[in-house]
Coordinates of C-alpha atoms in Angstrom, one line a residue:
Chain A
X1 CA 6.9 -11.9 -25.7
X2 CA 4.0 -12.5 -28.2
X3 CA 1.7 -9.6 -29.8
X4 CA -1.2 -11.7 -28.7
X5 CA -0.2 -11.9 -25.0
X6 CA 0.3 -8.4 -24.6
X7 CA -2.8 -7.6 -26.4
X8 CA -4.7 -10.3 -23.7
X9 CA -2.7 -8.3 -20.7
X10 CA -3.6 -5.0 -21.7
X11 CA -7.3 -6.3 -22.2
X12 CA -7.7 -7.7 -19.5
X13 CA -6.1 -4.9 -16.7
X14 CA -8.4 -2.5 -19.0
X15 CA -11.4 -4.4 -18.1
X16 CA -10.4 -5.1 -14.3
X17 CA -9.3 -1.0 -14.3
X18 CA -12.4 -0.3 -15.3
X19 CA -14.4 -3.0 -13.0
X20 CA -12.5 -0.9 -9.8
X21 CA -13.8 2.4 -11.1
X22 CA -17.2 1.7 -11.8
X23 CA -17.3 -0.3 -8.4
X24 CA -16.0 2.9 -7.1
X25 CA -18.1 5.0 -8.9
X26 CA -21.5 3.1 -7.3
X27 CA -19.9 2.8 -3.7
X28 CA -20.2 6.3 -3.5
X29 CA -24.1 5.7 -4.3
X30 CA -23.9 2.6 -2.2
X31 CA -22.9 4.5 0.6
X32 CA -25.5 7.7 0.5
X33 CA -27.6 4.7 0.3
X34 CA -26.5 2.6 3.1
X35 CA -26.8 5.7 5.3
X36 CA -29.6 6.8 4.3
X37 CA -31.0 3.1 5.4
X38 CA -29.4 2.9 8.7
X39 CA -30.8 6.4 9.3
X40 CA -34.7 5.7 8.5
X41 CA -34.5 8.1 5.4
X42 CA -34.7 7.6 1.3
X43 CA -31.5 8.8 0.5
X44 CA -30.6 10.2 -3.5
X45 CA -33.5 9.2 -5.3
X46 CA -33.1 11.7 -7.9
X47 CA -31.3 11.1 -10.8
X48 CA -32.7 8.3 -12.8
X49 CA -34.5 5.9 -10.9
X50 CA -34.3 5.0 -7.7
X51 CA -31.3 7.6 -8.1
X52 CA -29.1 5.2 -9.9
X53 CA -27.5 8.3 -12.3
X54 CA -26.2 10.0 -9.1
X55 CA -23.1 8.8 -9.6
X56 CA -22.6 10.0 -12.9
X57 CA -24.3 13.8 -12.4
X58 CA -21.7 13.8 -9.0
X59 CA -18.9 13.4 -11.5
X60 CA -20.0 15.5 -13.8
X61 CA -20.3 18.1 -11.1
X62 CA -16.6 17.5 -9.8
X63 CA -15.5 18.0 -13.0
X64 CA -17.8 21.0 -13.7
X65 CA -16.5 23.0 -10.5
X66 CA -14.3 25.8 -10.4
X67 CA -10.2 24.6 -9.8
X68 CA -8.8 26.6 -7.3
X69 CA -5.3 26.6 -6.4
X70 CA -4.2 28.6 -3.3
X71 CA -1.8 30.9 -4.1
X72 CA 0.7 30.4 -1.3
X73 CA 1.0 27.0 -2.2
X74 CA 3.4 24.5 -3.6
X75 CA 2.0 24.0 -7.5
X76 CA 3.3 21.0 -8.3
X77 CA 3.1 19.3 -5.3
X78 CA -0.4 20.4 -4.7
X79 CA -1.5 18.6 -7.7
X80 CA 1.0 15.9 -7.3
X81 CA -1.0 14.7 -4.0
X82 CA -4.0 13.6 -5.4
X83 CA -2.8 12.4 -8.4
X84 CA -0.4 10.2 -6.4
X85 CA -3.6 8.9 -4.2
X86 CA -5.5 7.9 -7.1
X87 CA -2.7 6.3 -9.1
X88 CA -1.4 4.0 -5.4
X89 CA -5.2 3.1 -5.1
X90 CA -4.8 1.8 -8.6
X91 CA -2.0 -0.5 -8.8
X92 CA -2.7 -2.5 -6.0
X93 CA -5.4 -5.3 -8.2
X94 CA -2.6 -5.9 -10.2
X95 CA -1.8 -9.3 -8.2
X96 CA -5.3 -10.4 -7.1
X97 CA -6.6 -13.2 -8.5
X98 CA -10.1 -12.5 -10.2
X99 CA -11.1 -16.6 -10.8
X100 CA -9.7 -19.9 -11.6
X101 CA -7.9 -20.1 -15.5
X102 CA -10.9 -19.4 -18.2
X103 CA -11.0 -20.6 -21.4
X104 CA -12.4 -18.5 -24.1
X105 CA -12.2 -18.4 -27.7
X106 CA -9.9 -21.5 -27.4
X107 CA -7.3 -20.0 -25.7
X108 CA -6.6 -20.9 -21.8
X109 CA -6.4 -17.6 -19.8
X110 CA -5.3 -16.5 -16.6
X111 CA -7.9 -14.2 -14.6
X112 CA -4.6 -12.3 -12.8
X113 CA -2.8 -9.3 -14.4
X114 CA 0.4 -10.4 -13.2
X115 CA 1.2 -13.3 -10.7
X116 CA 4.6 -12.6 -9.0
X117 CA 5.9 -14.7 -6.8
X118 CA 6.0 -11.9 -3.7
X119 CA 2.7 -11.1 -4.2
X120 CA 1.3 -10.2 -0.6
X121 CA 4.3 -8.1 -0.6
X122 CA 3.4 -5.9 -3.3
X123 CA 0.2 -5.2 -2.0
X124 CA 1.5 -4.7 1.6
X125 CA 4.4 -2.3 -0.3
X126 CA 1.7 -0.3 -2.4
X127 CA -0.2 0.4 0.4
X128 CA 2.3 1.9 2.3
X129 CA 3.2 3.5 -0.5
X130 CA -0.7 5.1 -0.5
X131 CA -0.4 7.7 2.4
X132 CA 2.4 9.8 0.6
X133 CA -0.9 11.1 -2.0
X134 CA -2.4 12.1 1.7
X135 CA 1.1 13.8 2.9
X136 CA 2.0 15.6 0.0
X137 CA -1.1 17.2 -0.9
X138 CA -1.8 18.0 2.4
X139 CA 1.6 19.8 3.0
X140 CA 1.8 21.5 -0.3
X141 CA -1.9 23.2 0.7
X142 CA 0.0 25.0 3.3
X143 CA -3.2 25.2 5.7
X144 CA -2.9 24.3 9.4
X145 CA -5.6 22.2 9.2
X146 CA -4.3 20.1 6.3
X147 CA -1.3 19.9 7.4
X148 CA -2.2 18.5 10.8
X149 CA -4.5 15.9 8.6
X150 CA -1.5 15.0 6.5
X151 CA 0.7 14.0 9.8
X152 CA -2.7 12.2 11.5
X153 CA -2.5 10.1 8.3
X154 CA 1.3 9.4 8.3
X155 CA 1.4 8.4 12.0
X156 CA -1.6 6.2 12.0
X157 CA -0.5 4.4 8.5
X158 CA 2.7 3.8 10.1
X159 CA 1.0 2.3 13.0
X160 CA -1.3 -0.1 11.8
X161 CA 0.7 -1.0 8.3
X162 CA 3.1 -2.7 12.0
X163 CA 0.2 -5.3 12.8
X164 CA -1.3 -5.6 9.3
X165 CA 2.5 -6.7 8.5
X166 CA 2.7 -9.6 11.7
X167 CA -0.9 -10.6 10.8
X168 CA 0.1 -11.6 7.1
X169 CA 3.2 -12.8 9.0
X170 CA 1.0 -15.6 10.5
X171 CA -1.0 -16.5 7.7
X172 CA 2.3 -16.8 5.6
X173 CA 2.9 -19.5 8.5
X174 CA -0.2 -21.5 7.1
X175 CA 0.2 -20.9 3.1
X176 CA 3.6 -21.4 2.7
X177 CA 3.4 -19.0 -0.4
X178 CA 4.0 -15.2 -0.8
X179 CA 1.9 -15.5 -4.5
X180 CA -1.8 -14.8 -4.2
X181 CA -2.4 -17.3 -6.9
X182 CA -1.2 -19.8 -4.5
X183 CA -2.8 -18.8 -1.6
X184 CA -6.4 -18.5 -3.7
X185 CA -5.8 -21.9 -5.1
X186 CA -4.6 -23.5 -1.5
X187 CA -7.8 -22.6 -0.2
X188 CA -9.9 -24.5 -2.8
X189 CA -13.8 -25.3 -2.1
X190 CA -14.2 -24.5 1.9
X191 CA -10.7 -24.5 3.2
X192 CA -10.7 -21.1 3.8
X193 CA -8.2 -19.7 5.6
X194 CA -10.2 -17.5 7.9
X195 CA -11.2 -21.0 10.0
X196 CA -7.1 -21.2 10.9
X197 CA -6.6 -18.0 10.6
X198 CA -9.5 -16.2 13.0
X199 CA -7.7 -13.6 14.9
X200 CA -5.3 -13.1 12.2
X201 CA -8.3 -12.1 10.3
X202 CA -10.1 -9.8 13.1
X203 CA -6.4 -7.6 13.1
X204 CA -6.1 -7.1 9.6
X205 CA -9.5 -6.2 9.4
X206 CA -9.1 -3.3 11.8
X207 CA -6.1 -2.7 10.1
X208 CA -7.8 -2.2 6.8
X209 CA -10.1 -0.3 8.3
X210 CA -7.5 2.4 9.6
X211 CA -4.9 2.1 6.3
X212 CA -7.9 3.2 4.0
X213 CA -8.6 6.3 6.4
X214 CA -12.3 4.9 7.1
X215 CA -14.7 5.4 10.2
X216 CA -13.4 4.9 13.1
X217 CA -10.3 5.8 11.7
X218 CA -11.3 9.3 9.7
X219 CA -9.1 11.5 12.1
X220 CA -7.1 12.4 8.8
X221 CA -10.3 13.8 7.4
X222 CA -11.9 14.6 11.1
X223 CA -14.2 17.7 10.1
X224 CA -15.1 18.8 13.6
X225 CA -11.9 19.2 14.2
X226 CA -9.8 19.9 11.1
X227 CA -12.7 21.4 8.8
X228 CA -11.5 19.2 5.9
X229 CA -8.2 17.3 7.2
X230 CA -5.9 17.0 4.4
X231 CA -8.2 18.2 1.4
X232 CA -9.5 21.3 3.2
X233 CA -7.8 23.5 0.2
X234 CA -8.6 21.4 -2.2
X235 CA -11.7 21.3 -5.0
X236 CA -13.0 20.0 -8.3
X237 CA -11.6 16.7 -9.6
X238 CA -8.4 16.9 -7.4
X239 CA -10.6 17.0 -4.6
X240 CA -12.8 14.4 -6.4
X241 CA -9.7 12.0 -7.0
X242 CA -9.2 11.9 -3.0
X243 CA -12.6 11.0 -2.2
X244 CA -12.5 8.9 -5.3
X245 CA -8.9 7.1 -4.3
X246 CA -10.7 6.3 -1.1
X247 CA -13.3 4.0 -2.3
X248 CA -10.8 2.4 -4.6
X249 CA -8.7 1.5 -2.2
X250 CA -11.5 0.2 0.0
X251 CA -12.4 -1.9 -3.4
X252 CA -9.2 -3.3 -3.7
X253 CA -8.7 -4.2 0.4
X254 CA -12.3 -5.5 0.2
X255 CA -10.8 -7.5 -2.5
X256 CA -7.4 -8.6 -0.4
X257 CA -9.4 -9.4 2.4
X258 CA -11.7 -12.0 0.2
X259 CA -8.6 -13.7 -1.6
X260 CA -6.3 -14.0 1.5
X261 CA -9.0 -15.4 4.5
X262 CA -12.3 -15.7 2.5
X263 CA -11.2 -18.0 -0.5
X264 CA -11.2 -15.5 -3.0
X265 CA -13.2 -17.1 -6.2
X266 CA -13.4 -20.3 -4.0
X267 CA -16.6 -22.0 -3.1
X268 CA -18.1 -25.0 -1.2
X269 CA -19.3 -27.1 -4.4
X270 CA -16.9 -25.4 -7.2
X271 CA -15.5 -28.5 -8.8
X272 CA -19.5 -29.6 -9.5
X273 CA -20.8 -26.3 -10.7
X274 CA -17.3 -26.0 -13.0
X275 CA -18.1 -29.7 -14.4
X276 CA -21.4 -28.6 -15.3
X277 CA -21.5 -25.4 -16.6
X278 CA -17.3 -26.1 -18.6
X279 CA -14.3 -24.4 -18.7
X280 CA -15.9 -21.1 -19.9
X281 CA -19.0 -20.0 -17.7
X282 CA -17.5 -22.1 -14.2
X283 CA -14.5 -19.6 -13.5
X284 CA -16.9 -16.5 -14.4
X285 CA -18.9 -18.0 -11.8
X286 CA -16.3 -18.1 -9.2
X287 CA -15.8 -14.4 -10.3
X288 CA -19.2 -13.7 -9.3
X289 CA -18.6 -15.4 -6.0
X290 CA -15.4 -13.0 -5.7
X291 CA -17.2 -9.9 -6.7
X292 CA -19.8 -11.2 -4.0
X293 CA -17.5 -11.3 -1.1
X294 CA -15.9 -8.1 -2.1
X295 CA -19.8 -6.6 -2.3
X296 CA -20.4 -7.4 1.5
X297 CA -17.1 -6.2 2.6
X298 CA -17.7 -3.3 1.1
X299 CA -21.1 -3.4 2.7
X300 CA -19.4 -4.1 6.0
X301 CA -17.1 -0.8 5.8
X302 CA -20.2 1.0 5.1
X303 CA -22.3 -0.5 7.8
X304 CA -19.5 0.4 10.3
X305 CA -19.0 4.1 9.4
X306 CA -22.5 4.8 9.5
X307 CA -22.5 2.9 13.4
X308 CA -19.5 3.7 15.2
X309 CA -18.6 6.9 16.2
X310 CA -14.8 8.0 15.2
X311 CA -12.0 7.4 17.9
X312 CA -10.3 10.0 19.6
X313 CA -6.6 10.6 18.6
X314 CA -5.0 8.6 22.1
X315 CA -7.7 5.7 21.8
X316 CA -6.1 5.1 18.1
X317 CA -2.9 5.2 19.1
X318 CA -3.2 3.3 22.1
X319 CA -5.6 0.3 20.1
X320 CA -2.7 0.1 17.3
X321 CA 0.5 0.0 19.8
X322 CA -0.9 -1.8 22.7
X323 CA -3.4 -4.0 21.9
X324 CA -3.1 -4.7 17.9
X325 CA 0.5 -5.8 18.0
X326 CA 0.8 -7.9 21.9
X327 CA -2.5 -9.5 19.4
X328 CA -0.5 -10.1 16.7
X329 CA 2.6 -11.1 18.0
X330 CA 0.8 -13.9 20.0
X331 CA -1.0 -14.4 17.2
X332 CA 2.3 -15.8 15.4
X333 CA 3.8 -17.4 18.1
X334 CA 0.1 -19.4 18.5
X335 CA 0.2 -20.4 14.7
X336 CA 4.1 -21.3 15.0
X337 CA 3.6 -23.6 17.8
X338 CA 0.5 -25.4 16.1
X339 CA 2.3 -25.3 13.2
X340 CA 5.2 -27.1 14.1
X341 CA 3.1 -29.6 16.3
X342 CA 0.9 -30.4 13.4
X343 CA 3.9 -31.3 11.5
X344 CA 5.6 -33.3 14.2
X345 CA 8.7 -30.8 14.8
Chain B
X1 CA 17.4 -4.0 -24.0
X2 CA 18.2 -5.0 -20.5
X3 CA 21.1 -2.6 -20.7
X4 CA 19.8 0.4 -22.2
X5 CA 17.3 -0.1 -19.2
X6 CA 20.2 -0.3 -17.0
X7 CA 21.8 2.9 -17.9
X8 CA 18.9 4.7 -18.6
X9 CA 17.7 3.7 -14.5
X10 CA 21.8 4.5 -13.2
X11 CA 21.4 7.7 -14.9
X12 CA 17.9 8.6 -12.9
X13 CA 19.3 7.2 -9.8
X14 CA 22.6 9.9 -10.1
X15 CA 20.7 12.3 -11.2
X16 CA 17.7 12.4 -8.8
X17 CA 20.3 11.6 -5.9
X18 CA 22.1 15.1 -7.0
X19 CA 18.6 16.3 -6.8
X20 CA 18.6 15.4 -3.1
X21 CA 21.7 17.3 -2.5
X22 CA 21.1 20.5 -4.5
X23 CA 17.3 21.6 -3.4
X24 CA 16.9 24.4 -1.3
X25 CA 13.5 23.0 0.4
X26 CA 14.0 20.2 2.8
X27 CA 10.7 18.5 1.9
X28 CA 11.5 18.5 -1.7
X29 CA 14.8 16.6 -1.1
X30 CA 13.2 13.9 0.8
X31 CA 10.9 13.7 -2.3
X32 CA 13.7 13.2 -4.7
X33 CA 15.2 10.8 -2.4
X34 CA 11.9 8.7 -2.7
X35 CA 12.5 8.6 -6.3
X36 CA 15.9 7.8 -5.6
X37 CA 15.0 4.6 -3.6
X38 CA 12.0 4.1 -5.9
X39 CA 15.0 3.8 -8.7
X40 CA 17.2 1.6 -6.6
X41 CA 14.1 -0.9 -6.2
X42 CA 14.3 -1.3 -10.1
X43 CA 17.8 -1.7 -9.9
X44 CA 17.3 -4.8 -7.3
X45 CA 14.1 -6.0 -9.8
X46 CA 16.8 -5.9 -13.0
X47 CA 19.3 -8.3 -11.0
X48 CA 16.5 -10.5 -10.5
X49 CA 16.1 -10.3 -6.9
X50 CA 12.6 -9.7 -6.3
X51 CA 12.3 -10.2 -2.9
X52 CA 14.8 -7.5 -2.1
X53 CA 13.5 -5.0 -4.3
X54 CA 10.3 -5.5 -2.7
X55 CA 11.6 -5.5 1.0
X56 CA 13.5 -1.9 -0.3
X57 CA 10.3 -0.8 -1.5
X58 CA 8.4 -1.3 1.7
X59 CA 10.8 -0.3 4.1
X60 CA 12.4 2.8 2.7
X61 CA 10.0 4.0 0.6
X62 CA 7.0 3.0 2.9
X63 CA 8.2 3.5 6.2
X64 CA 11.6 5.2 6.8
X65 CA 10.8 7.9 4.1
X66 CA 7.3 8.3 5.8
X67 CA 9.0 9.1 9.1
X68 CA 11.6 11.3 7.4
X69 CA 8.8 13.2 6.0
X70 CA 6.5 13.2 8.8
X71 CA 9.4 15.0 10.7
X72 CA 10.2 17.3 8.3
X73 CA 6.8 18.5 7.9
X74 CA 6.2 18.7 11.8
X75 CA 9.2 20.7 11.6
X76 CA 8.4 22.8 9.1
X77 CA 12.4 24.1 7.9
X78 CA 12.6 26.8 6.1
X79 CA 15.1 29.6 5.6
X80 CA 14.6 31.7 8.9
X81 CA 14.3 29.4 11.0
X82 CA 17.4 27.4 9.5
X83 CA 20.9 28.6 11.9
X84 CA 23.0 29.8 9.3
X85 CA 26.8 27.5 9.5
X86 CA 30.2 29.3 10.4
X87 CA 32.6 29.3 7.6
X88 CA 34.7 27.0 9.4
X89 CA 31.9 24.2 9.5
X90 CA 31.6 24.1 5.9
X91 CA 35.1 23.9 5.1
X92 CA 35.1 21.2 7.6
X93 CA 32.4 19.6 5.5
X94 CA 34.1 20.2 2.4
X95 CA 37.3 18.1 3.9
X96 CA 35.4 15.5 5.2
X97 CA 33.3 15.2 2.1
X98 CA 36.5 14.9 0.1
X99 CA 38.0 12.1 2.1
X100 CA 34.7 10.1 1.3
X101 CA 35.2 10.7 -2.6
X102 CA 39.0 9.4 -2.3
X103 CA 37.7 6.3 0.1
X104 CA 34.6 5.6 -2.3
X105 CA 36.5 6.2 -5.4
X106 CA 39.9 3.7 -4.0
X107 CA 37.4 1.2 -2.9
X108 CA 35.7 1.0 -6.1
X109 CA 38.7 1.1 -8.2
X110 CA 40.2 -2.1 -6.1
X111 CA 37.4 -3.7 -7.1
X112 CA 38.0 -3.9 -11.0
X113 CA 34.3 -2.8 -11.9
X114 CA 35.7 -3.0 -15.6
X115 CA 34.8 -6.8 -15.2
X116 CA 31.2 -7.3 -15.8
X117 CA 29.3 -8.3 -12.7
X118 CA 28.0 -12.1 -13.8
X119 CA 25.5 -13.7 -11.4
X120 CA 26.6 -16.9 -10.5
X121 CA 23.2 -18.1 -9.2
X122 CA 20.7 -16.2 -11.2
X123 CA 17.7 -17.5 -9.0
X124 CA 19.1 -17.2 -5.8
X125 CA 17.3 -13.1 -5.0
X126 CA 13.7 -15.5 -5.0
X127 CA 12.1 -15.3 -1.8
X128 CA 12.3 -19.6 -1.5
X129 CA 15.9 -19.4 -2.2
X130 CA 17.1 -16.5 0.0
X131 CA 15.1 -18.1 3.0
X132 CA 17.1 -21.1 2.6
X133 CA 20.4 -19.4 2.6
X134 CA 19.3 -17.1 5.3
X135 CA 18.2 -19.9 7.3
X136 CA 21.1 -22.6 7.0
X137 CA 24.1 -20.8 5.7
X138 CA 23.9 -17.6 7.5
X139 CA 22.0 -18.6 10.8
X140 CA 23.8 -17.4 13.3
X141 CA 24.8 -13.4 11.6
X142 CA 21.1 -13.7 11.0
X143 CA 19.7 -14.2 14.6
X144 CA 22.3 -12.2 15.7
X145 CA 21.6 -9.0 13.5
X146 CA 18.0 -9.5 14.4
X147 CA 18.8 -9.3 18.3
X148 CA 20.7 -5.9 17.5
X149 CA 17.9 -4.3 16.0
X150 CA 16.0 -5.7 19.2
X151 CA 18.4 -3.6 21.3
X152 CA 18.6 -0.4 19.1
X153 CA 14.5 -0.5 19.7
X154 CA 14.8 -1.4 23.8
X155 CA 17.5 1.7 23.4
X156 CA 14.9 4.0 21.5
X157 CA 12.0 3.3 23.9
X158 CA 14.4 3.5 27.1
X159 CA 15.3 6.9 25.6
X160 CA 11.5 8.4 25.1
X161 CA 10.7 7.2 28.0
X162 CA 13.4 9.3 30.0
X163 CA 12.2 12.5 28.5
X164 CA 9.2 12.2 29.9

């Protein structure tokens, strides 16, 4: 392995590393924001102007607070939890495909941090990987209420990773390719797969919606019922990392979402913008376009929390067992059959 | 440098599986086990078969583990609440756990492990080429397993259903 490849790597998953935070910094802004739209008020308008430092004296306030640790609980695990949420929110980019190879300083580079050949897998592996941060630290606390949080969060992952799994099931049926890179490329210009791939799309959606814990899918974190769900005993920065792990992760789905059914860097008119802005400034470009998507998915989880009213413990269940996975199931068996008529048996 | 890696991931696996085994709590055990399959996935990632290490990584650390955890904390072991075992039971144990060594240890010694394990197909632990063995070589064990599992979950919902 060169010196000079490792150096571009650890460059480039720096910069991307740092993208996810500072999107997740501002999402937090984005979604006092948001609510404070949908609401008819102002919202933070503070710090700096129009508020934009809020962010910034919210961290410094996390990290500012007093760290307490109960005393009847598990040390090491109670510091474990959120540490684990924040680093599983992390590693998921590591196979998305930010744009199309770039070209800069002469040298041809790829805009992925790594592009294995199971790629969808990894992502679908770190996320259920994600709700042990959740479990652990709610556990260790040893409160009721966090404890009951921790469990709402492991049963309902479990549930919807089981449609989120047959939904990637019946896009695999149309890509052909487990790599990302593949998947982003196959869908070049307009071919997006969300036009073969519609209901696919709707159930991974929902499915997105619950694996990152948001509204309608809060019960983990349901505070007229649990006080605090799983972080009730928590404060400072380890409670900041939870809050924190969850706008990650919403980054990173928001960004799953956009490479796998919306076409990732993909545009309608690509190949002429890239022949007239060159090798350099056209796959930026296509970044943009990514970042775009990403923005108004992000804008789409906000728009829903601050709309629908959470579900009750039963509904949940009984949307991911009964409805979600007859969907998806028909959903593959609908795509095999067209498939294999398409291709003439 | 493969092999240093080797030994120095064999050596975490022993050691966090004699982890498992000598905790006192319950929940930490299923934690070391986590680590234990996180340490087998590396193991399946060093004999280049990628598609199994990731298939290990989803369902036992992502999903079986979860459920073993999720029980264990709606459980919630610990000491008093544990029945403490006659003296008969463990030596029972200690019999039975015996046997397993010999079996494990005669097995392994048929084998001739001193031989070292050469991959005849390097590539073939890529997800393109294990579909295409599962698919035409091994068809019919395939379908077949997969209509087992369909019965142990018929079996499983048949059996919740009962209770209630």
């Amino acid at each position: 392995m060169e010196i000079t490849f490792v150096i571009e790597k650890f460059v480039f998953i720096t910069v991307i590393f740092g993208l996810s935070l500072l999107v997740a910094m501002y999402s937090t802004l984005a979604e006092r924001k948001i609510a404070a739209f949908l609401q008819d008020r102002v919202g933070p308008n503070r710090a700096g102007p129009g508020g934009m430092f809020q962010p910034l004296a919210d961290g410094v306030k996390m990290f500012l607070k007093e760290e307490i640790i109960p005393t009847q609980s598990n040390k090491f695990l109670f510091i474990a939890g959120p540490s684990l949420a924040i680093l599983t929110a992390c590693i998921g980019s590591a196979v998305i495909p930010w744009g199309q190879d770039i070209q800069l300083f002469g040298k041809t580079i790829a805009l992925q941090a790594t592009d294995i050949n199971v790629g969808i897998l990894y992502i679908f592996g770190v996320v259920s990987l994600g709700v042990y941060g959740i479990m652990i630290g709610g556990w260790a606390s040893n409160n009721k209420f966090s404890l009951m949080g921790a469990i709402r969060a492991a049963s309902q992952n479990i549930s919807y990773e089981i449609p989120m799994g047959l939904s990637i099931i019946a896009l695999l049926l149309v890509t052909n390719s487990l790599s990302l890179k593949d998947i982003a490329e196959q869908q070049h210009g307009f071919q997006w797969n969300v036009f073969y791939q519609p209901l696919g799309f709707l159930i991974f959606l929902v499915c997105a919606f619950a694996e990152t814990n948001r509204t309608p899918f809060d019960l983990p974190e349901c505070e007229t019922e649990l006080v605090g769900g799983y972080h009730t005993e928590y404060s400072s920065m380890k409670l900041g990392f939870f809050l924190f792990a969850e706008y990650i992760n919403m980054f990173v789905s928001s960004a799953v979402m956009a490479t796998l059914y919306f076409g990732g860097y993909n545009y309608p008119g690509m190949d002429y913008m890239n022949s007239l802005l060159g090798p350099t400034f056209g796959p930026l470009l296509g970044m943009a376009v990514l970042f775009l998507k990403i923005f108004a998915f992000i804008f789409f989880f906000m728009w829903v929390r601050w709309t629908i009213p959470r579900f009750r413990y039963d509904q949940l269940m009984n949307l991911g067992w009964k409805i979600l996975i007859p969907l998806a199931i028909a959903n593959i068996v609908l795509t095999g059959l067209v498939t294999a008529l398409v291709n003439g048996f | 440098m493969s092999q240093s890696l080797f030994y120095l991931i064999a050596f975490l696996s022993i050691f966090f599986s004699l982890m498992v085994i000598f905790t006192k709590n319950p929940v930490h055990s299923v934690l070391y086990l986590i680590i234990t399959f996180f340490t087998f996935t590396i193991h399946y990632i060093l004999l280049n078969a990628q598609f199994l290490a990731i298939v290990n990584f989803i369902v036992y650390m992502g999903a079986i583990m979860v459920l073993f955890l999720f029980v264990l904390m709606l459980l919630n072991l610990n000491k008093d609440t544990e029945p403490a075992k006659s003296n008969l039971l463990k030596m029972a144990g200690v019999v039975a756990g015996m046997c397993l060594l010999v079996t494990l240890v005669g097995s392994v010694k048929a084998l001739n492990v001193s031989n070292p394990v050469v991959l005849t197909n390097p590539g073939l632990g890529l997800v393109k080429n294990l579909g295409k063995v599962l698919f035409n070589e091994f068809l019919l064990p395939f379908e077949i397993s997969s209509l087992l599992l369909l019965s142990a979950m018929v079996g499983a919902v048949l059996l919740a259903k009962k209770e209630a």
